[in-house]
Each structure stands twice: as C-alpha cells, then as structure tokens.
Short mmCIF file of C-alpha atoms and ligand atoms in Angstrom, two decimals:
data_model
loop_
_atom_site.label_atom_id
_atom_site.label_comp_id
_atom_site.label_asym_id
_atom_site.label_seq_id
_atom_site.Cartn_x
_atom_site.Cartn_y
_atom_site.Cartn_z
CA MET A 410 150.73 -40.76 81.39
CA ILE A 411 153.75 -39.41 81.73
CA ILE A 412 155.24 -37.93 78.43
CA LEU A 413 158.95 -37.00 77.96
CA GLY A 414 159.44 -33.85 75.61
CA ILE A 415 162.82 -32.82 74.04
CA ASP A 416 163.11 -29.68 72.11
CA THR A 417 166.41 -28.76 70.83
CA SER A 418 165.43 -27.00 67.30
CA CYS A 419 167.97 -24.14 67.49
CA ASP A 420 169.69 -22.49 70.49
CA ASP A 421 167.98 -24.33 73.53
CA THR A 422 168.45 -27.35 74.60
CA SER A 423 165.66 -28.54 76.55
CA MET A 424 163.61 -31.50 77.96
CA ALA A 425 160.36 -31.89 80.10
CA LEU A 426 158.23 -34.23 81.91
CA LEU A 427 154.54 -34.23 81.97
CA GLU A 428 152.08 -35.59 83.71
CA GLY A 429 148.68 -36.11 82.24
CA LYS A 430 148.02 -32.96 80.14
CA ASN A 431 149.42 -30.01 82.23
CA LYS A 432 150.89 -31.10 85.22
CA VAL A 433 154.87 -30.07 84.40
CA LEU A 434 156.70 -32.24 86.97
CA SER A 435 160.23 -30.99 84.90
CA ASN A 436 160.90 -28.18 82.59
CA VAL A 437 164.93 -27.93 81.92
CA VAL A 438 165.83 -25.44 79.48
CA SER A 439 169.62 -24.31 78.88
CA SER A 440 170.33 -21.40 76.86
CA GLN A 441 172.97 -20.50 74.63
CA ALA A 442 171.97 -16.98 73.98
CA ASP A 443 175.26 -15.84 75.77
CA LEU A 444 176.87 -18.02 73.45
CA HIS A 445 175.66 -16.77 70.34
CA SER A 446 175.60 -12.97 71.20
CA LEU A 447 178.83 -13.01 70.60
CA PHE A 448 177.90 -12.87 67.08
CA GLY A 449 175.09 -10.67 66.89
CA GLY A 450 172.49 -13.95 65.90
CA ILE A 451 172.67 -17.90 66.26
CA VAL A 452 175.39 -19.90 64.75
CA PRO A 453 174.16 -23.11 63.59
CA GLU A 454 177.41 -24.90 64.04
CA ILE A 455 178.14 -23.75 67.75
CA ALA A 456 174.30 -24.50 68.82
CA SER A 457 175.11 -28.53 67.52
CA ARG A 458 177.74 -28.70 69.34
CA ARG A 459 176.61 -27.74 71.98
CA HIS A 460 173.33 -29.68 72.11
CA VAL A 461 176.08 -32.59 72.08
CA GLU A 462 177.88 -31.52 74.96
CA LEU A 463 175.13 -30.65 77.06
CA ILE A 464 171.65 -33.11 76.33
CA ASP A 465 172.98 -36.13 78.80
CA ASN A 466 172.84 -33.84 81.35
CA ILE A 467 169.96 -31.89 80.61
CA TYR A 468 168.28 -35.56 80.41
CA ARG A 469 169.78 -36.66 83.77
CA ASP A 470 168.41 -33.21 85.19
CA ALA A 471 164.82 -33.05 83.55
CA ILE A 472 164.47 -36.75 85.06
CA ALA A 473 165.75 -35.96 88.79
CA LYS A 474 163.68 -32.98 88.71
CA ALA A 475 160.75 -34.52 87.91
CA GLY A 476 161.31 -37.63 90.81
CA VAL A 477 160.40 -40.69 88.23
CA SER A 478 162.02 -43.08 86.82
CA PRO A 479 162.31 -43.62 83.18
CA HIS A 480 160.77 -46.33 82.95
CA GLU A 481 157.93 -44.27 84.67
CA ILE A 482 157.80 -42.88 80.86
CA ASP A 483 155.15 -43.42 78.61
CA ALA A 484 155.74 -41.41 75.12
CA ILE A 485 158.91 -39.50 74.13
CA SER A 486 157.21 -36.40 72.24
CA VAL A 487 160.26 -34.86 70.20
CA THR A 488 160.59 -32.02 67.94
CA ASN A 489 161.38 -33.43 64.42
CA GLY A 490 160.85 -29.77 62.35
CA PRO A 491 161.04 -26.77 61.71
CA GLY A 492 164.46 -25.97 62.75
CA LEU A 493 168.57 -26.11 62.39
CA ILE A 494 168.95 -29.74 61.04
CA GLY A 495 171.82 -29.95 62.74
CA SER A 496 170.33 -28.93 66.05
CA ILE A 497 167.18 -30.97 65.57
CA LEU A 498 169.15 -34.04 64.64
CA VAL A 499 170.90 -34.43 68.23
CA GLY A 500 167.49 -34.07 70.19
CA LEU A 501 166.07 -36.63 67.31
CA CYS A 502 168.64 -39.17 67.80
CA PHE A 503 168.80 -39.04 71.39
CA ALA A 504 164.93 -39.67 71.60
CA LYS A 505 164.89 -42.90 69.32
CA GLY A 506 167.53 -44.09 71.37
CA LEU A 507 165.57 -43.73 74.73
CA ALA A 508 162.52 -44.94 72.69
CA VAL A 509 164.36 -48.10 71.53
CA SER A 510 166.52 -48.47 74.92
CA LEU A 511 163.60 -48.10 77.03
CA LYS A 512 160.67 -49.76 74.26
CA LYS A 513 158.77 -46.49 74.76
CA SER A 514 156.38 -45.04 71.63
CA LEU A 515 157.98 -42.26 69.88
CA ILE A 516 156.06 -38.83 68.48
CA GLY A 517 157.71 -36.44 66.56
CA ILE A 518 156.24 -33.07 67.21
CA ASN A 519 155.95 -29.96 64.49
CA HIS A 520 157.95 -27.11 66.83
CA VAL A 521 155.63 -24.48 65.50
CA GLU A 522 152.30 -26.40 66.35
CA ALA A 523 153.66 -26.84 69.82
CA HIS A 524 154.21 -23.15 70.37
CA VAL A 525 150.55 -22.53 69.81
CA MET A 526 149.63 -25.79 71.98
CA SER A 527 151.86 -24.44 74.76
CA ILE A 528 148.80 -22.73 75.62
CA PHE A 529 147.03 -26.08 77.48
CA LEU A 530 149.70 -26.01 79.66
CA GLU A 531 147.67 -23.08 81.63
CA TYR A 532 144.32 -22.59 79.63
CA ASP A 533 141.82 -25.13 78.26
CA VAL A 534 140.99 -23.02 74.74
CA GLY A 535 137.62 -24.41 73.20
CA PHE A 536 137.80 -25.39 69.47
CA PRO A 537 138.08 -23.66 67.11
CA PHE A 538 140.76 -20.57 67.45
CA LEU A 539 143.15 -18.99 65.44
CA GLY A 540 146.73 -19.71 66.55
CA LEU A 541 149.45 -16.77 65.53
CA VAL A 542 153.17 -18.18 66.55
CA VAL A 543 155.53 -15.60 66.62
CA SER A 544 158.89 -16.41 67.16
CA GLY A 545 162.70 -15.67 65.76
CA GLY A 546 161.84 -17.87 62.51
CA HIS A 547 157.79 -17.74 61.93
CA THR A 548 155.48 -15.38 61.89
CA THR A 549 152.42 -18.10 61.08
CA ILE A 550 148.66 -17.99 61.68
CA MET A 551 147.03 -21.32 61.95
CA LEU A 552 143.25 -22.03 62.04
CA VAL A 553 143.14 -24.86 64.93
CA HIS A 554 140.03 -26.81 64.02
CA GLU A 555 140.85 -29.68 67.22
CA PRO A 556 143.65 -31.07 68.54
CA CYS A 557 146.29 -32.08 66.15
CA VAL A 558 144.01 -30.66 62.83
CA TYR A 559 145.03 -27.27 61.13
CA GLU A 560 144.88 -24.90 58.76
CA VAL A 561 147.95 -22.73 57.75
CA ILE A 562 145.93 -19.01 56.81
CA GLY A 563 148.51 -16.96 56.64
CA SER A 564 152.58 -16.96 57.27
CA THR A 565 155.61 -13.98 56.38
CA ARG A 566 156.74 -14.40 53.01
CA ASP A 567 160.37 -13.30 54.18
CA ASP A 568 161.71 -12.22 57.77
CA ALA A 569 159.50 -12.99 60.78
CA ALA A 570 158.40 -10.88 63.60
CA GLY A 571 160.76 -12.05 66.00
CA GLU A 572 163.85 -12.21 63.03
CA ALA A 573 163.29 -8.43 62.69
CA PHE A 574 163.88 -7.36 66.08
CA ASP A 575 167.20 -9.67 66.23
CA LYS A 576 168.78 -7.93 62.88
CA VAL A 577 167.06 -4.58 64.04
CA ALA A 578 169.35 -5.09 67.34
CA LYS A 579 172.33 -6.51 65.60
CA PHE A 580 172.40 -3.63 62.90
CA LEU A 581 172.15 -1.23 66.34
CA GLY A 582 174.58 -2.84 67.97
CA ILE A 583 172.68 -3.27 71.05
CA GLY A 584 172.83 -7.06 71.77
CA TYR A 585 171.11 -10.66 71.47
CA PRO A 586 168.18 -11.62 71.51
CA GLY A 587 166.70 -8.14 70.24
CA GLY A 588 163.46 -8.38 70.43
CA GLN A 589 163.86 -8.74 74.39
CA ILE A 590 166.43 -5.81 74.32
CA ILE A 591 163.90 -3.53 72.30
CA GLU A 592 161.20 -4.38 74.49
CA ARG A 593 163.35 -3.06 77.78
CA MET A 594 164.54 -0.09 75.78
CA SER A 595 161.33 1.23 74.75
CA ARG A 596 159.14 0.89 77.76
CA THR A 597 158.99 4.47 77.82
CA GLY A 598 159.17 6.01 74.20
CA LYS A 599 156.76 7.37 72.30
CA ARG A 600 155.42 4.65 69.91
CA ASP A 601 154.10 7.76 67.55
CA PHE A 602 157.31 9.31 67.03
CA VAL A 603 157.43 7.09 63.49
CA MET A 604 155.46 6.34 61.35
CA PHE A 605 156.86 2.78 60.04
CA PRO A 606 155.08 1.54 57.69
CA ARG A 607 152.99 -1.42 58.25
CA PRO A 608 153.60 -4.06 55.71
CA MET A 609 150.81 -5.86 53.58
CA ALA A 610 148.38 -4.85 56.48
CA GLU A 611 146.00 -3.57 53.68
CA GLU A 612 146.03 -6.40 51.36
CA ASP A 613 143.49 -8.97 51.19
CA ASN A 614 145.51 -11.89 52.46
CA LEU A 615 147.01 -13.33 55.77
CA ASP A 616 150.67 -12.73 55.10
CA PHE A 617 153.09 -10.97 56.81
CA SER A 618 156.22 -9.22 55.35
CA PHE A 619 158.71 -7.72 57.69
CA SER A 620 161.78 -7.57 55.68
CA GLY A 621 160.59 -4.07 54.48
CA LEU A 622 159.77 -2.83 58.30
CA LYS A 623 163.45 -3.77 59.11
CA THR A 624 164.47 -1.38 55.61
CA ALA A 625 162.53 0.95 56.61
CA PHE A 626 163.59 1.48 59.82
CA ILE A 627 167.18 1.43 58.81
CA ASN A 628 166.51 3.96 55.58
CA TRP A 629 165.34 6.21 58.82
CA THR A 630 168.47 6.40 61.09
CA ARG A 631 169.87 7.27 57.66
CA LYS A 632 167.95 10.02 56.45
CA ASN A 633 167.67 11.45 60.00
CA LYS A 634 169.97 11.27 63.44
CA LEU A 635 169.40 8.88 65.95
CA THR A 636 170.27 10.22 68.77
CA GLU A 637 170.41 8.97 72.46
CA ASP A 638 167.72 11.12 73.02
CA ASN A 639 165.52 9.76 70.10
CA LEU A 640 166.14 5.92 70.33
CA ILE A 641 164.04 5.05 72.46
CA ASP A 642 161.31 6.67 70.85
CA VAL A 643 162.38 5.36 67.21
CA LEU A 644 162.39 1.74 68.77
CA ALA A 645 158.77 1.85 70.26
CA SER A 646 157.58 3.24 67.61
CA PHE A 647 159.62 0.11 65.23
CA GLN A 648 158.18 -2.33 67.72
CA GLU A 649 154.84 -1.02 67.37
CA ALA A 650 154.39 -1.22 64.03
CA VAL A 651 155.24 -4.73 64.12
CA PHE A 652 152.42 -5.26 66.69
CA ASP A 653 149.80 -3.39 64.82
CA THR A 654 150.68 -5.47 61.85
CA LEU A 655 150.24 -8.40 63.62
CA TRP A 656 147.04 -7.19 65.00
CA ARG A 657 145.60 -6.28 61.64
CA LYS A 658 146.14 -9.77 60.20
CA ILE A 659 144.90 -11.21 63.18
CA LEU A 660 141.64 -8.62 62.75
CA LYS A 661 140.92 -9.92 59.65
CA ALA A 662 141.48 -13.38 60.26
CA THR A 663 139.02 -13.72 62.85
CA LYS A 664 136.37 -11.87 60.94
CA ARG A 665 137.26 -14.32 57.75
CA PHE A 666 136.74 -17.09 59.39
CA ASN A 667 134.02 -16.30 62.03
CA ILE A 668 136.30 -17.42 64.88
CA LYS A 669 136.36 -15.72 68.52
CA ARG A 670 139.30 -17.02 70.47
CA VAL A 671 142.94 -16.12 69.56
CA VAL A 672 146.06 -17.69 70.82
CA VAL A 673 148.85 -16.14 70.49
CA GLY A 674 152.35 -18.04 70.87
CA GLY A 675 156.30 -18.20 69.96
CA GLY A 676 159.30 -15.78 72.03
CA VAL A 677 157.97 -12.45 71.15
CA ALA A 678 154.56 -12.86 72.39
CA ALA A 679 156.70 -12.65 75.64
CA ASN A 680 156.24 -8.56 75.06
CA SER A 681 154.08 -6.84 77.32
CA ARG A 682 153.69 -4.53 75.35
CA LEU A 683 152.54 -6.90 72.48
CA ARG A 684 150.16 -8.77 75.31
CA GLU A 685 148.55 -5.25 76.49
CA MET A 686 147.87 -4.21 72.82
CA PHE A 687 145.68 -7.49 71.75
CA ARG A 688 144.32 -7.70 75.23
CA GLU A 689 143.04 -3.92 74.92
CA ARG A 690 141.89 -4.37 71.22
CA CYS A 691 140.66 -8.24 71.54
CA GLY A 692 138.41 -6.88 74.18
CA ASN A 693 137.16 -4.10 71.93
CA GLU A 694 136.25 -6.43 69.33
CA GLY A 695 134.48 -8.94 71.92
CA LEU A 696 136.97 -11.64 71.07
CA LEU A 697 139.10 -13.93 73.97
CA VAL A 698 143.00 -13.74 73.59
CA TYR A 699 145.48 -16.17 75.48
CA PHE A 700 148.54 -15.99 76.02
CA PRO A 701 151.06 -18.92 77.88
CA SER A 702 152.93 -17.08 80.68
CA PRO A 703 155.95 -15.62 79.21
CA THR A 704 158.27 -18.30 80.17
CA ASN A 705 156.27 -20.82 77.95
CA CYS A 706 156.65 -18.91 75.18
CA THR A 707 160.04 -18.63 74.01
CA ASP A 708 162.18 -22.24 73.13
CA ASN A 709 160.83 -25.35 75.92
CA ALA A 710 160.14 -28.96 75.68
CA ALA A 711 157.29 -28.83 78.18
CA MET A 712 155.14 -27.34 75.21
CA VAL A 713 155.97 -30.23 72.88
CA ALA A 714 155.28 -32.48 75.72
CA ALA A 715 152.24 -31.18 75.28
CA THR A 716 151.75 -30.99 72.15
CA GLY A 717 152.57 -34.73 72.37
CA TYR A 718 149.76 -35.59 74.72
CA PHE A 719 147.25 -35.10 72.49
CA TYR A 720 149.12 -37.08 69.60
CA PHE A 721 149.43 -39.90 71.95
CA GLU A 722 145.60 -39.49 73.09
CA ARG A 723 144.91 -40.21 69.96
CA GLY A 724 147.51 -43.06 68.92
CA ARG A 725 149.32 -41.02 66.37
CA LEU A 726 152.78 -42.34 67.08
CA SER A 727 155.93 -42.14 64.90
CA PRO A 728 157.83 -44.74 63.40
CA LEU A 729 161.37 -45.10 64.94
CA ASP A 730 162.91 -43.60 61.25
CA ILE A 731 160.94 -40.34 61.46
CA LYS A 732 162.96 -38.01 59.58
CA GLY A 733 164.28 -34.43 61.06
CA ILE A 734 163.10 -31.64 58.40
CA SER A 735 164.51 -28.35 58.65
CA ARG A 736 161.59 -26.41 56.55
CA MET A 737 158.34 -28.20 57.62
CA ARG A 738 154.72 -27.61 56.67
CA ILE A 739 152.02 -27.88 59.67
CA LYS A 740 150.30 -30.86 59.05
CA VAL A 741 146.42 -30.36 58.03
N1 ATP B 566 160.11 -9.58 74.89
C1 ATP B 566 160.69 -10.02 73.66
N2 ATP B 566 159.66 -9.05 72.74
C2 ATP B 566 159.95 -9.26 71.50
N3 ATP B 566 160.75 -10.09 71.10
C3 ATP B 566 161.09 -11.43 71.78
C4 ATP B 566 160.76 -10.79 73.27
N4 ATP B 566 161.92 -12.44 73.87
C5 ATP B 566 162.49 -13.13 72.67
N5 ATP B 566 161.75 -12.61 71.71
C6 ATP B 566 162.12 -13.09 70.32
O1 ATP B 566 161.48 -14.27 70.11
C7 ATP B 566 162.09 -15.09 69.38
C8 ATP B 566 162.91 -16.30 70.02
O2 ATP B 566 161.65 -16.85 70.47
P1 ATP B 566 161.67 -18.62 69.93
O3 ATP B 566 162.44 -19.52 70.88
O4 ATP B 566 160.36 -18.99 69.78
O5 ATP B 566 162.14 -18.63 68.56
P2 ATP B 566 163.14 -20.08 68.06
O6 ATP B 566 162.53 -21.37 68.60
O7 ATP B 566 164.39 -18.89 67.40
O8 ATP B 566 161.86 -19.34 66.28
P3 ATP B 566 161.48 -20.87 66.04
O9 ATP B 566 160.16 -21.10 67.09
O10 ATP B 566 160.65 -20.12 64.74
O11 ATP B 566 161.80 -22.04 65.31
C9 ATP B 566 163.75 -13.76 68.82
O12 ATP B 566 163.69 -13.55 67.52
C10 ATP B 566 163.54 -12.73 69.78
O13 ATP B 566 164.12 -11.54 69.95
MG1 MG B 567 160.55 -21.75 68.87
#
C-alpha cells in the first residue's frame, strides 16, 4: 500500500510517500521560515502564495525521490485543518485534483492528530496512550484509545507553547522561529535564575495558558535589567517554566486516566531540554515516553501519510467535497 501525504497547513509545503505503515519512501519539506523571519512571524497571505508557487515541484520531487509512478499510489492523505485556511486550501485542492485524475481515494487528516500519529513512523506504541501536541498553534492533550479514536482532555486557553516562544523571541528581536533559537541560546543557562510562574499548574483541570507566562517574561525585563550576562539564564528559566508546566499537567493526566504511555509531538517536542526532562521524570514515575525524531516533530507530510494509513486500513475515506477547516476539533 502506498500513500501520498500532503501538508500545507502553515508555512511548510510538504509531500511524502509512505509504503505500508512506516516505510518512508520520500518526505520533502520546503520551509518558508526565511521568508517569514523578516516579519518575526508567519504572514498568511505570503504563506499561501508560496505554497501555490511550490506545490507542483514538491509533488514531482516527492514522486521522483520515492521512485514510484503516480499510478502506484493507493490513497491521498491530506491535511484539511486546522491551520491557515489559505494555505490548507492549496494542498487540499491539489489533493482533490490528483484524486480525481488518478482515480484514487482521498483522506482528510487533522494536522494535530498527525503530530501525535507521527510516532508510528518510528515506534509501534501500544494503546491507549496520552498524546501531547506542543506546536506553534496548539498545546493539546489527547487520550488516544485506539487508532482514529481520540478524546481531547486538555488544551491551551490562549497562546500555544510554541507561540509563547515565538512571541518572546519577537519581543527580544532574536529571530524566528523562537523555540529553536531560545533552545540554542539557553543551553548553558541557569534554569532556576528566575522563578517564572507555572500557569494553571495547580488547577484541577488539564488546560494550559501560556499568554500570562509570556507577559511575566516581558514584565520581568521591564522591572529588571536584561543584560548580555543574564540573557541566557533568563531564557533558560523561561523555557524551564514552559516545560515544567507541560509536565505537571501530563503527570496529572496519567494519574487521572491511569495511563502509562505518553507520546509527545509537534515542533516544540524537538527541544532537547523538553526531551531530557520528560524522559527523566517519566522514568521516575514508571511511565513510558516516546518522542518522534526531531525532524518528524516539526511539520512534515510523512506524519499525514502515516495517519492516513490507519484511516485507509479502516475504510474511513473522505468525500471529494471535504472542506478545509481552519479551526478544527479532534474527531472522537
Ligand atoms: N527546538 C525547539 N524548541 C522549542 N520550540 C521549537 C523548537 N523547534 C521548533 N519549535 C517551535 O515549534 C513551532 C513550530 O512547530 P510546528 O511546525 O509543529 O507548528 P505549526 O505547524 O506552525 O503549528 P500547528 O502544528 O499547531 O498547526 C514554533 O512555534 C517553533 O518556535
Ligand atoms: Mg504543525
């Protein structure tokens, strides 16, 4: 079985060919980060125009690298939400056109679900498990009962964790995407230099709020002097506060639902300090934690194809008039 995955939900144009459940034949990702870094964040209209310019070549490239003929493709799995609607529509329309011309099945995929299911490209995780997606637009905890059956049990009420990194980086003028830059700068910083708040950590729910933490960072810089000497310590403390907050909620969720396995996905999951913290703390609590390789954490189409595999296997195909949806709930 060969599945073509397509993802244009945000600022990366990506296509991948997947054979079976996890043999990646190609996974082409064209990042627009350089383009958007000029503005300190993603400009939706620029992103969708760029997808239009790139998509034909990305398709040809993915097919050529995989060494398959388009007629060998069994199904086309495409992100139809959530994300920037102008960007989503470029990939979705391309997928529909291809499905009609090649007479192949179409499968619409939830991008957030794909961030969790990306783990199956590398590990056969047992069910049920908790999926934590920490990305530019989402901080979501899902209880994954079995493939294609999920419940959202917690999510951010305002900014996502990645968004908080991006906004702090923009405030400091240190570049975009912020998470990667802050990770690099804070590697040798003192994580307990500033005790930033852990928003909502003590509340009896599984939700997050990172907007206040970003404000706490900005307020700290207004009350105290940010210098070349203390910058890396303040950033390390901020990063630690984000990850400690994530950890506290995940621990609460594992206890509440009596779950022993945790899968972490999304761009922020590429962060080596997050990986280290979760591995150490999960080990201490007798939990198993799984991370995709860093390149599979950020947006890519192999994760969309991998998710499509489970839907295709269960005969859960999408109609050709499936819509692009910018704000999309996870299916239960
Ligand atoms: N090493 C890292 N450490 C922390 N954050 C990171 C790292 N690498 C990337 N990020 C953050 O990950 C986010 C991008 O992740 P991803 O590509 O999954 O998000 P997105 O697709 O834009 O959002 P979503 O998946 O919610 O639609 C950005 O906010 C970026 O700052
Ligand atoms: Mg993403």
